[in-house]
Coordinates of C-alpha atoms and ligand atoms in Angstrom, one line a residue:
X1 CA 57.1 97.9 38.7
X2 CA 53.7 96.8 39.5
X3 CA 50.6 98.9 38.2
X4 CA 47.0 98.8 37.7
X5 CA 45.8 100.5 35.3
X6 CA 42.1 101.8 35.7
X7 CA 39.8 102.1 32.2
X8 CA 40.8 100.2 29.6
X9 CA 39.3 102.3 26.6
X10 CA 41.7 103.4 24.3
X11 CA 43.6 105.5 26.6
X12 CA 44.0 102.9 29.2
X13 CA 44.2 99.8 27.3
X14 CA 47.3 101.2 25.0
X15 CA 48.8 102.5 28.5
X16 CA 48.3 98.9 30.2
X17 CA 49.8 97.2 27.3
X18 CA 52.7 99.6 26.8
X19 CA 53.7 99.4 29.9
X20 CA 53.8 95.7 30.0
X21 CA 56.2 96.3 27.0
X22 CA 58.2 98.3 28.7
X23 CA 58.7 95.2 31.4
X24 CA 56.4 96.4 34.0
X25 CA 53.9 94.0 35.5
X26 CA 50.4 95.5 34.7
X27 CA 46.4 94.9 35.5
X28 CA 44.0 96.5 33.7
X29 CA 40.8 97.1 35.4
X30 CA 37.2 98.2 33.9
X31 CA 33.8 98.0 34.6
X32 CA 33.3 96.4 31.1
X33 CA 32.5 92.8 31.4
X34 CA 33.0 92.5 27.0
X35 CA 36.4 94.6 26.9
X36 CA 37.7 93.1 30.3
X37 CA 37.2 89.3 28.5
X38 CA 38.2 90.6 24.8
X39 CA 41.4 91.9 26.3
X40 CA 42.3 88.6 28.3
X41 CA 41.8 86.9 24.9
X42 CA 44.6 88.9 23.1
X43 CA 41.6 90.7 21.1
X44 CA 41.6 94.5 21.2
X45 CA 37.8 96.4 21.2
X46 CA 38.9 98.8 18.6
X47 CA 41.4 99.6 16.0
X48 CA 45.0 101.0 16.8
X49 CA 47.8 100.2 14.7
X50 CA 50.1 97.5 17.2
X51 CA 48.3 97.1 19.9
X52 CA 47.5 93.5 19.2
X53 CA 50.6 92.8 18.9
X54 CA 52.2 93.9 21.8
X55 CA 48.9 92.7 23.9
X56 CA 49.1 89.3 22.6
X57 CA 53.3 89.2 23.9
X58 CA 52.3 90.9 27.0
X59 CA 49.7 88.3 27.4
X60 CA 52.1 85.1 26.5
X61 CA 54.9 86.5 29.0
X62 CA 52.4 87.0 31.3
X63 CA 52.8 90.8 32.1
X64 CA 49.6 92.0 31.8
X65 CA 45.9 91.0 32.9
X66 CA 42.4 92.2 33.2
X67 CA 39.7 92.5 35.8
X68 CA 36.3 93.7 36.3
X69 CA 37.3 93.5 39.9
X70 CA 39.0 96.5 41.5
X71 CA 40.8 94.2 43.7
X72 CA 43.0 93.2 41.7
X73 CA 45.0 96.8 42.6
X74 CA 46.8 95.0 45.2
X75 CA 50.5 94.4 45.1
X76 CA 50.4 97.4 42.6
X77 CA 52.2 100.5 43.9
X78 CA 51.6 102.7 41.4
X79 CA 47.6 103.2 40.2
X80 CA 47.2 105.0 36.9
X81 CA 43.6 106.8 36.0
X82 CA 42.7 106.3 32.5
X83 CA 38.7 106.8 32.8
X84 CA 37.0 108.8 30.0
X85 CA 35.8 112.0 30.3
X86 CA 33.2 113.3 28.0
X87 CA 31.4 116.1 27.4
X88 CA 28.1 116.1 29.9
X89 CA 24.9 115.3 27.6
X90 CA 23.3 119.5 28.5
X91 CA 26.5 121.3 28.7
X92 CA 30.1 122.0 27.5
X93 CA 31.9 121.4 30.3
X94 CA 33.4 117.8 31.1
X95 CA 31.3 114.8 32.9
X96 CA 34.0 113.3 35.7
X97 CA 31.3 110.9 37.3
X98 CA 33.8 107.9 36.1
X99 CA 36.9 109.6 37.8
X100 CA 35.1 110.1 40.5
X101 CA 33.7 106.1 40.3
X102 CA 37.1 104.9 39.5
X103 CA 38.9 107.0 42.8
X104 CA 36.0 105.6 44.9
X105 CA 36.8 102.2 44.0
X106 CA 40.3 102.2 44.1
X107 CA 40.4 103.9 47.5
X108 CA 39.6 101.1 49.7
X109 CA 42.6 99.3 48.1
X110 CA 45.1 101.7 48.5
X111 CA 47.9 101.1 51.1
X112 CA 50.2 103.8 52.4
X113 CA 53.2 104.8 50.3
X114 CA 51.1 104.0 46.8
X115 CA 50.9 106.5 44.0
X116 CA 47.4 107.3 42.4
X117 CA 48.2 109.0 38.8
X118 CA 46.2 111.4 36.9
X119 CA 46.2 110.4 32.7
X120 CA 42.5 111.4 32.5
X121 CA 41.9 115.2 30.3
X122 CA 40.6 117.0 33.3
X123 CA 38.9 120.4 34.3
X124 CA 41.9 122.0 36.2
X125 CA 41.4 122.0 40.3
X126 CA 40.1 118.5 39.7
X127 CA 44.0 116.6 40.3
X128 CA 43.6 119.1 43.9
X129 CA 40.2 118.2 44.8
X130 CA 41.3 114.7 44.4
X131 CA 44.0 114.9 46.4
X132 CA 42.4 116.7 49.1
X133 CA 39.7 113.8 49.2
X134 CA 42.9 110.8 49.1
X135 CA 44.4 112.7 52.1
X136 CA 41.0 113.0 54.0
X137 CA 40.1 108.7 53.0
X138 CA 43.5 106.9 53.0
X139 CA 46.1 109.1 54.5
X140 CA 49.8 108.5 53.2
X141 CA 48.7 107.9 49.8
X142 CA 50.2 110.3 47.0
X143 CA 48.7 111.9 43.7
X144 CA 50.5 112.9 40.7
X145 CA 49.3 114.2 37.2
X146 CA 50.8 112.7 34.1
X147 CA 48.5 113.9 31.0
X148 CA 48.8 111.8 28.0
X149 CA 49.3 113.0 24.8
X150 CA 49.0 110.4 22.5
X151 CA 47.5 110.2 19.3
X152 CA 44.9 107.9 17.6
X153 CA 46.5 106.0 15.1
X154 CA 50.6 106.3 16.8
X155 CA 49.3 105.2 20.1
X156 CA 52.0 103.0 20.8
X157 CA 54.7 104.8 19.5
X158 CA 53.6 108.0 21.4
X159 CA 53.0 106.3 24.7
X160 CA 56.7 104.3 24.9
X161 CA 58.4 107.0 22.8
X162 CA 56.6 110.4 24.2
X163 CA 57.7 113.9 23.0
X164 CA 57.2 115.1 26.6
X165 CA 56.4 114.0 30.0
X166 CA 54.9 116.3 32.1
X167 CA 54.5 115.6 36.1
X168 CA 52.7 117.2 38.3
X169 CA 53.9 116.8 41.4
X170 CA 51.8 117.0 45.0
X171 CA 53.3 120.0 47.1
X172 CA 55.9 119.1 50.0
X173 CA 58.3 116.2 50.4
X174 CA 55.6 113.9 48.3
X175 CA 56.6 115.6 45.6
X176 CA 60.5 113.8 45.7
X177 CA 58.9 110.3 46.1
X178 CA 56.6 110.8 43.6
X179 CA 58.9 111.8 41.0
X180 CA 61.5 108.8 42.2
X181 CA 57.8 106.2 41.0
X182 CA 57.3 108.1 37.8
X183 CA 60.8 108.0 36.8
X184 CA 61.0 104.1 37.0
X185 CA 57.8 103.9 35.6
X186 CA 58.7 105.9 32.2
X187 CA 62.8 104.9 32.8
X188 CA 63.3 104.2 29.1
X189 CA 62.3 107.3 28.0
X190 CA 64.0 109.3 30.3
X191 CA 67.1 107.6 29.7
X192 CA 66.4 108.3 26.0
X193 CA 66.3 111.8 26.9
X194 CA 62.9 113.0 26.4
X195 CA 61.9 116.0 27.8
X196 CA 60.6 115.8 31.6
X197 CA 58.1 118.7 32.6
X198 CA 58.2 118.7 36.7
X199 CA 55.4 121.2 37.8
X200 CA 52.3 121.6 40.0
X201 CA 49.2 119.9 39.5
X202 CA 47.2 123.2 38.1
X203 CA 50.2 123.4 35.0
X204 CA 50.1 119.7 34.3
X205 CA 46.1 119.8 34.1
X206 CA 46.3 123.1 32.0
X207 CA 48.8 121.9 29.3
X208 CA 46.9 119.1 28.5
X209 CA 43.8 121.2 27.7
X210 CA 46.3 124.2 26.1
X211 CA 47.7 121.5 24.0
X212 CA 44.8 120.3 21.8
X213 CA 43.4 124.2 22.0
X214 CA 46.5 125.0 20.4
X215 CA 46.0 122.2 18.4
X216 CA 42.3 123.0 17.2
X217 CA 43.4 126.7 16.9
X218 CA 45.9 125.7 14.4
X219 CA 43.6 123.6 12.1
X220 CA 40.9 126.1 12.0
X221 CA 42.8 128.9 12.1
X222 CA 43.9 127.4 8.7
X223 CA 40.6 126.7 8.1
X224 CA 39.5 130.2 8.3
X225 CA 42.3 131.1 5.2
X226 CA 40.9 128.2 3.1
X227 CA 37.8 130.0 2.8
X228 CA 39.3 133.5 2.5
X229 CA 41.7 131.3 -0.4
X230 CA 38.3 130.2 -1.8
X231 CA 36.7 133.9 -2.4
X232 CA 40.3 135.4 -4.1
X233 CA 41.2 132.3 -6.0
X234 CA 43.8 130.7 -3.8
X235 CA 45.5 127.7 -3.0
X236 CA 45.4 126.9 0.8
X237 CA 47.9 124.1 0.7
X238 CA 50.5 126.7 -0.8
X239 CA 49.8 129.4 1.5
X240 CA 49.7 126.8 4.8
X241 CA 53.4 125.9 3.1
X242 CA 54.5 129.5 2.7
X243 CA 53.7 129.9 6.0
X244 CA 54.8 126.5 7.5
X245 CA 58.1 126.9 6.0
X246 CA 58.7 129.6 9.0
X247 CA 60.0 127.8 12.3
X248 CA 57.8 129.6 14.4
X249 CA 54.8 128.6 13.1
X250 CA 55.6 124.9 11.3
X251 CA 54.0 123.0 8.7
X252 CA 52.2 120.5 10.9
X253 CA 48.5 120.9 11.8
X254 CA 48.0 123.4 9.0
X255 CA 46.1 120.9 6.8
X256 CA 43.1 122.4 5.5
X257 CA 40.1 120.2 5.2
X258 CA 36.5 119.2 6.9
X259 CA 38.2 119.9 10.1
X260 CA 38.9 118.1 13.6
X261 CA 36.9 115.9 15.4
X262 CA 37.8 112.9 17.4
X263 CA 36.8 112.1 21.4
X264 CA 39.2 114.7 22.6
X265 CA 39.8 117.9 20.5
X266 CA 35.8 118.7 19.9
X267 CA 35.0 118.3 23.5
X268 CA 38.8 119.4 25.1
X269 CA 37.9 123.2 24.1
X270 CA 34.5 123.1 25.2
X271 CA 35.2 121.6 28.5
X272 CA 38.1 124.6 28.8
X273 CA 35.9 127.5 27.6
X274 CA 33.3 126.0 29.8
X275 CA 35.6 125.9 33.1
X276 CA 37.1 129.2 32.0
X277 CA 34.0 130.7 32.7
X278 CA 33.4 128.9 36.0
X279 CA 36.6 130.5 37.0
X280 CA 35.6 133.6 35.9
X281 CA 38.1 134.2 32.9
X282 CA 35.7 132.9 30.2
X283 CA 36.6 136.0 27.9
X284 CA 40.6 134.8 27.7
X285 CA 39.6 131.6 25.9
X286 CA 36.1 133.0 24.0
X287 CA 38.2 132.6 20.8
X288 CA 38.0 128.9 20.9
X289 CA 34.0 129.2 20.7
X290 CA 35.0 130.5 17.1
X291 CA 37.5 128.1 16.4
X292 CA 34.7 125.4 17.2
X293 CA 32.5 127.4 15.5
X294 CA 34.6 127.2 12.1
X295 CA 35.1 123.6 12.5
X296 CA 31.4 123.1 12.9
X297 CA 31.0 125.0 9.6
X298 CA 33.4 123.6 7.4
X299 CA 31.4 120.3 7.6
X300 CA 28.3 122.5 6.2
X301 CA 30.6 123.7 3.2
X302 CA 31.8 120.9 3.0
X303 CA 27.9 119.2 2.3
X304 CA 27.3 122.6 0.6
X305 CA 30.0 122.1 -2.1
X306 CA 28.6 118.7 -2.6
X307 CA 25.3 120.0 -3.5
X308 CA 26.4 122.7 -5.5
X309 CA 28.3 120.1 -7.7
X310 CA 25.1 118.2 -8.4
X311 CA 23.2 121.8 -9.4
X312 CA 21.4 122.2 -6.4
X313 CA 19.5 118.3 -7.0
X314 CA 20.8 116.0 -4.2
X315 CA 17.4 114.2 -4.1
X316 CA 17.9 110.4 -4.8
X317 CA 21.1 111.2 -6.1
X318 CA 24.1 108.7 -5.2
X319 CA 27.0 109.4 -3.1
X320 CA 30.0 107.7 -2.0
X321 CA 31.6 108.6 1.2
X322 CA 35.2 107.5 1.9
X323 CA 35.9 107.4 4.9
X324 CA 33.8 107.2 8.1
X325 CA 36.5 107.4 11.2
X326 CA 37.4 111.0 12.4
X327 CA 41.1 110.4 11.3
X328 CA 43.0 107.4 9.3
X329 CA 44.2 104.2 11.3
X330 CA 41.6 104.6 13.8
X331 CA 38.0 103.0 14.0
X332 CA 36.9 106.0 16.3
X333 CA 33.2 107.4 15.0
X334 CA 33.2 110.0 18.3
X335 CA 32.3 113.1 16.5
X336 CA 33.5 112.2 12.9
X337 CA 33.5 114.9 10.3
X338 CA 33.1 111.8 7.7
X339 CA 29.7 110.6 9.6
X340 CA 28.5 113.9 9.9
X341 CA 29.1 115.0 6.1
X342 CA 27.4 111.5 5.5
X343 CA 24.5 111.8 7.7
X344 CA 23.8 115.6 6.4
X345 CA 23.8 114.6 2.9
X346 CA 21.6 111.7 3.6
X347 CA 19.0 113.9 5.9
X348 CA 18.7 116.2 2.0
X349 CA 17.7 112.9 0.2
X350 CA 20.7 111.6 -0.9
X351 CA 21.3 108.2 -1.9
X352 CA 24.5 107.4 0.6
X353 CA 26.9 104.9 0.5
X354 CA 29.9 104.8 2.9
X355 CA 33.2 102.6 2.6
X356 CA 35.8 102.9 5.3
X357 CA 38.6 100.2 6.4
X358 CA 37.5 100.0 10.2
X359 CA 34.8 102.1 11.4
X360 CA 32.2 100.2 9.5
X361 CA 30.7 98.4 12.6
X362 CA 30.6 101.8 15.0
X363 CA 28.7 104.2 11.7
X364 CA 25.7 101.1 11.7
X365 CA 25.1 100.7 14.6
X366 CA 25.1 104.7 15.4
X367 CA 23.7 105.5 11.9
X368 CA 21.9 102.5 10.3
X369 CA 20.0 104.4 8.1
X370 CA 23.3 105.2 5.9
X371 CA 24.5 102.4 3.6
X372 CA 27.8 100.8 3.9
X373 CA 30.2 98.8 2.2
X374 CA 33.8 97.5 2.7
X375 CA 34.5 97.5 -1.0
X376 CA 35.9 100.6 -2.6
X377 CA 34.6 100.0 -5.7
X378 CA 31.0 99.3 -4.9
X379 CA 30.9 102.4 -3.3
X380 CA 32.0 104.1 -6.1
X381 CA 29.4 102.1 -8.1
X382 CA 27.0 104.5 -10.1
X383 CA 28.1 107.3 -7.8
X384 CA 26.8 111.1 -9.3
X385 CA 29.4 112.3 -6.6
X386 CA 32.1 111.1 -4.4
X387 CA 33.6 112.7 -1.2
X388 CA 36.6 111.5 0.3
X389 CA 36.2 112.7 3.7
X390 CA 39.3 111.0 5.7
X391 CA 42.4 110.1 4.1
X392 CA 43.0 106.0 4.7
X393 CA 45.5 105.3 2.3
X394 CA 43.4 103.1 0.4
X395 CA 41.8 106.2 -0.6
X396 CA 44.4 108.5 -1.7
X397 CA 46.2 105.7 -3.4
X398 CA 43.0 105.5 -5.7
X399 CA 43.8 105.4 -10.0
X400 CA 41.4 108.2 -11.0
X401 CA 40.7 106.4 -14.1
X402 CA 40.1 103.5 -12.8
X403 CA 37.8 105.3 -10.2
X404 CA 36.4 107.0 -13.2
X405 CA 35.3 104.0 -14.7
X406 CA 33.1 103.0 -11.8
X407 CA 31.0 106.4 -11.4
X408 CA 28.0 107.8 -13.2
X409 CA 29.3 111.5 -12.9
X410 CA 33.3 111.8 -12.2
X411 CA 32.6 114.8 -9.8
X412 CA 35.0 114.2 -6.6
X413 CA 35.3 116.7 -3.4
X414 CA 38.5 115.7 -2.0
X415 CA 37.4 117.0 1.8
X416 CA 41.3 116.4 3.1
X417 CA 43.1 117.8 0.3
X418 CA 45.2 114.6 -0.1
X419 CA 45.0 113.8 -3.9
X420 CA 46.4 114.9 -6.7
X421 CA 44.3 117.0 -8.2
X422 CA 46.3 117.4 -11.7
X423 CA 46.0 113.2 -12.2
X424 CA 42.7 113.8 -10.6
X425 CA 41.6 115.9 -13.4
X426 CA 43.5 114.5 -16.6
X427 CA 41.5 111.8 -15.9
X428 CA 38.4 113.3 -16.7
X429 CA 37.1 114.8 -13.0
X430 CA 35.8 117.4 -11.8
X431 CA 37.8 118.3 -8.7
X432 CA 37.4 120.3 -6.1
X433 CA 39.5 120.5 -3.0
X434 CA 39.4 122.7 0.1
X435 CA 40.9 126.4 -0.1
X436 CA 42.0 125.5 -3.3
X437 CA 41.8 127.6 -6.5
Ligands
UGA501 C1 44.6 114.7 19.8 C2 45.9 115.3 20.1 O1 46.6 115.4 18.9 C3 46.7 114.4 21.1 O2 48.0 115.0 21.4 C4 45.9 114.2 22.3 O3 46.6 113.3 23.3 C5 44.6 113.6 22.0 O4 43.9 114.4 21.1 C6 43.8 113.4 23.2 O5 43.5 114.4 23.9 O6 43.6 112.3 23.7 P1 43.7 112.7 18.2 O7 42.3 113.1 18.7 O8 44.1 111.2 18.2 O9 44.8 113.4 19.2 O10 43.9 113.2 16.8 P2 44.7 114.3 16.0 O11 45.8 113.7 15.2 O12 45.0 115.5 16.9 O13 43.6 114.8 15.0 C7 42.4 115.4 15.4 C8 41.5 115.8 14.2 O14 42.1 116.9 13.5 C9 41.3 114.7 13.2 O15 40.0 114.7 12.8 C10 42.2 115.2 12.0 O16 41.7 114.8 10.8 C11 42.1 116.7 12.2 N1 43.2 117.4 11.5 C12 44.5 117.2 12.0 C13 43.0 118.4 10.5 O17 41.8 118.6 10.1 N2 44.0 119.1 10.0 C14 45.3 118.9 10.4 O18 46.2 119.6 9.9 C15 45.5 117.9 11.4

């Protein structure tokens, strides 16, 4: 099939190339002049385990390109929307000014019989107020929503092998001819048998945002015991086992820690509470202003525990940070725990030096008053305390001794609960996790 693909951010560019791997004939379109050029070049703007490769095959078959131009839409037939949608600078709720740009755009490009789709996290009514405004400005053209799911860091994987798809369909005989686009479009895995969601537009909006409040729910929901585990001498990781081991609630998401952050969970549950109350309902979804409200804190205990460590003197003293991206295999700074610990401990007079396998380049130019390094072991250099703050696998693979060698004081806060705390400690540390006695 043919199909444009509008923003080529992370969501976009992974959706453009995967589709191209998946044998459709793709452009990419963004307003971007850099990406637009780094992306014809077989270079991807930020890190995501395979993209490269699949770009630079997509590129050499000739199955995928990239325009600043909006133009180039023509020929396609199906138009996905992959524009970002972040929190507005004053308020909770959701800025849509580049859906709306994007939709403008593409409009005058649009011929009968084409299908707009939906990927963009959106404030539910939005896929009907669009659709309202396609019928009004280019009649006989179709919209669908199709929320992505995909993770940071298994982007590819979770685009060409989803868990779900959900559709939602426009009302009437649309909805038939729509389904019959999305079908070939996603073909493999629907033949593979993954699970096909056919609904309205409202339920395919909704269980994007229900997805990662779920999500957020379950990590600070653990959260909330590790601190409860803290106070009666507990081990979190036990208890989130004990409880994971039951099929109704499952092991996954129930890792204790410094808590979520990312450019989608932080700012998905906002944006819901936010059009919740716009709707009128606000009090059905007021829990998720405490399970931001945990999140937010565990970062403060987290900086807390550090000082406490040191006796309450954090002045001048040196700490290393591992880890600067909000999760592993992923360069992506947007609302980082990591940064935050980092820049808290350095706003108390802390001597800070941050090592992390991607982000570097994002934490400077946001952060520059921080220190950084690529090398481990310079980080650890002299250190009077080290926080590991998001688990690269360089970092949980660490020798303690050899780690302990490095340091001035071996004091480690292990903010992810990812090492062994036992080798940890037999090699002269003092460790403390998370929620753990
Ligand atoms: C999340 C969702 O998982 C995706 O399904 C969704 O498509 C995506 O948002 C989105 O809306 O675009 P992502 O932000 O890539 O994906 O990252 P997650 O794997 O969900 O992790 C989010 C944060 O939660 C990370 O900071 C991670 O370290 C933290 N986390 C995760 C925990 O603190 N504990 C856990 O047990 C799991």
């Amino acid at each position: 099939m043919k199909i444009s693909v509008i923003g080529c951010g992370y969501l976009g560019a992974v959706h453009a190339v995967a589709m191209a791997e998946l044998g459709h004939q793709v452009v990419g379109v963004d307003v971007d002049a850099h990406r637009i050029s780094e992306l014809n070049s077989g270079r991807v703007p930020f890190y995501e385990p395979q993209v490269a490769q699949i770009l630079s095959l997509a590129l050499a078959r000739g199955r995928v390109a990239f325009s600043t131009d909006i133009a180039a839409v023509a020929g396609s037939r199906v138009h996905f929307l992959a524009v970002g949608t972040p929190q507005r600078p004053n308020s909770q709720a959701a800025d849509l000014a580049a859906v709306d740009a994007a939709v403008g755009a593409l409009i005058p490009h649009l011929r009968p019989g084409d299908l707009v789709v939906g990927k963009s996290t959106v404030p539910v009514g939005t896929a009907a107020a669009l659709a309202a405004r396609l019928s009004a400005e280019c009649p006989g053209v179709m919209l669908a929503w199709n929320p992505e799911f995909l993770k940071e860091g298994s982007a590819v994987k979770d685009t060409i092998s989803p868990d779900r798809i959900v559709y939602g369909l426009p009302p009437g005989g649309d909805a038939e001819v729509a389904r019959a686009y999305l079908d070939d479009v996603y073909a493999r895995a629907v033949d593979d048998g993954t699970p096909v969601v056919v609904t309205d537009y409202q339920t395919a909006e909704l269980s994007k945002v229900a997805a990662n409040a779920f999500l957020a729910t379950k990590i600070s929901f653990i959260n909330a015991m590790a601190e409860i585990a803290e106070v009666v001498d507990a081990d979190v990781t036990k208890l989130a086992d004990a409880i994971g081991h039951d099929g109704r609630i499952g092991r996954k998401f129930l890792n204790a820690g410094v808590g979520f952050g990312g450019g989608c969970l932080p700012k998905d549950i906002r944006a819901f509470t936010a059009r919740a109350e716009e709707l009128g309902c606000g009090e059905s979804v007021s829990f998720l202003k405490a399970v931001d409200a945990i999140n937010v804190r565990q970062r403060q205990r987290v900086v807390d525990l550090v000082v406490a460590l040191l006796g309450g003197e954090i002045y001048q003293k040196r700490v290393a940070i591992l880890g600067l991206s909000f999760k592993p295999d992923s360069d992506d700074i947007r609302d980082s725990p990591a940064l935050d610990v980092a820049v808290q401990l350095k706003g108390l007079g802390a001597d800070v030096v941050a090592v992390d396998p991607q982000a570097i380049s994002h934490a400077m130019r946001k952060h520059p008053q921080l220190t950084f390094t690529e090398n481990v072991a310079t980080a650890l250099d002299g250190a009077h305390a080290t926080v590991l703050v998001t688990e690269w696998k360089t970092f949980t693979e660490l020798d303690p001794t050899w780690a302990a060698s490095l340091v001035r004081r071996p004091i480690i806060v292990d903010a992810r609960n990812c090492l062994d705390r036992q080798a940890w400690r037999s090699a002269g540390w003092v460790y403390r996790g998370i929620g753990r006695n």
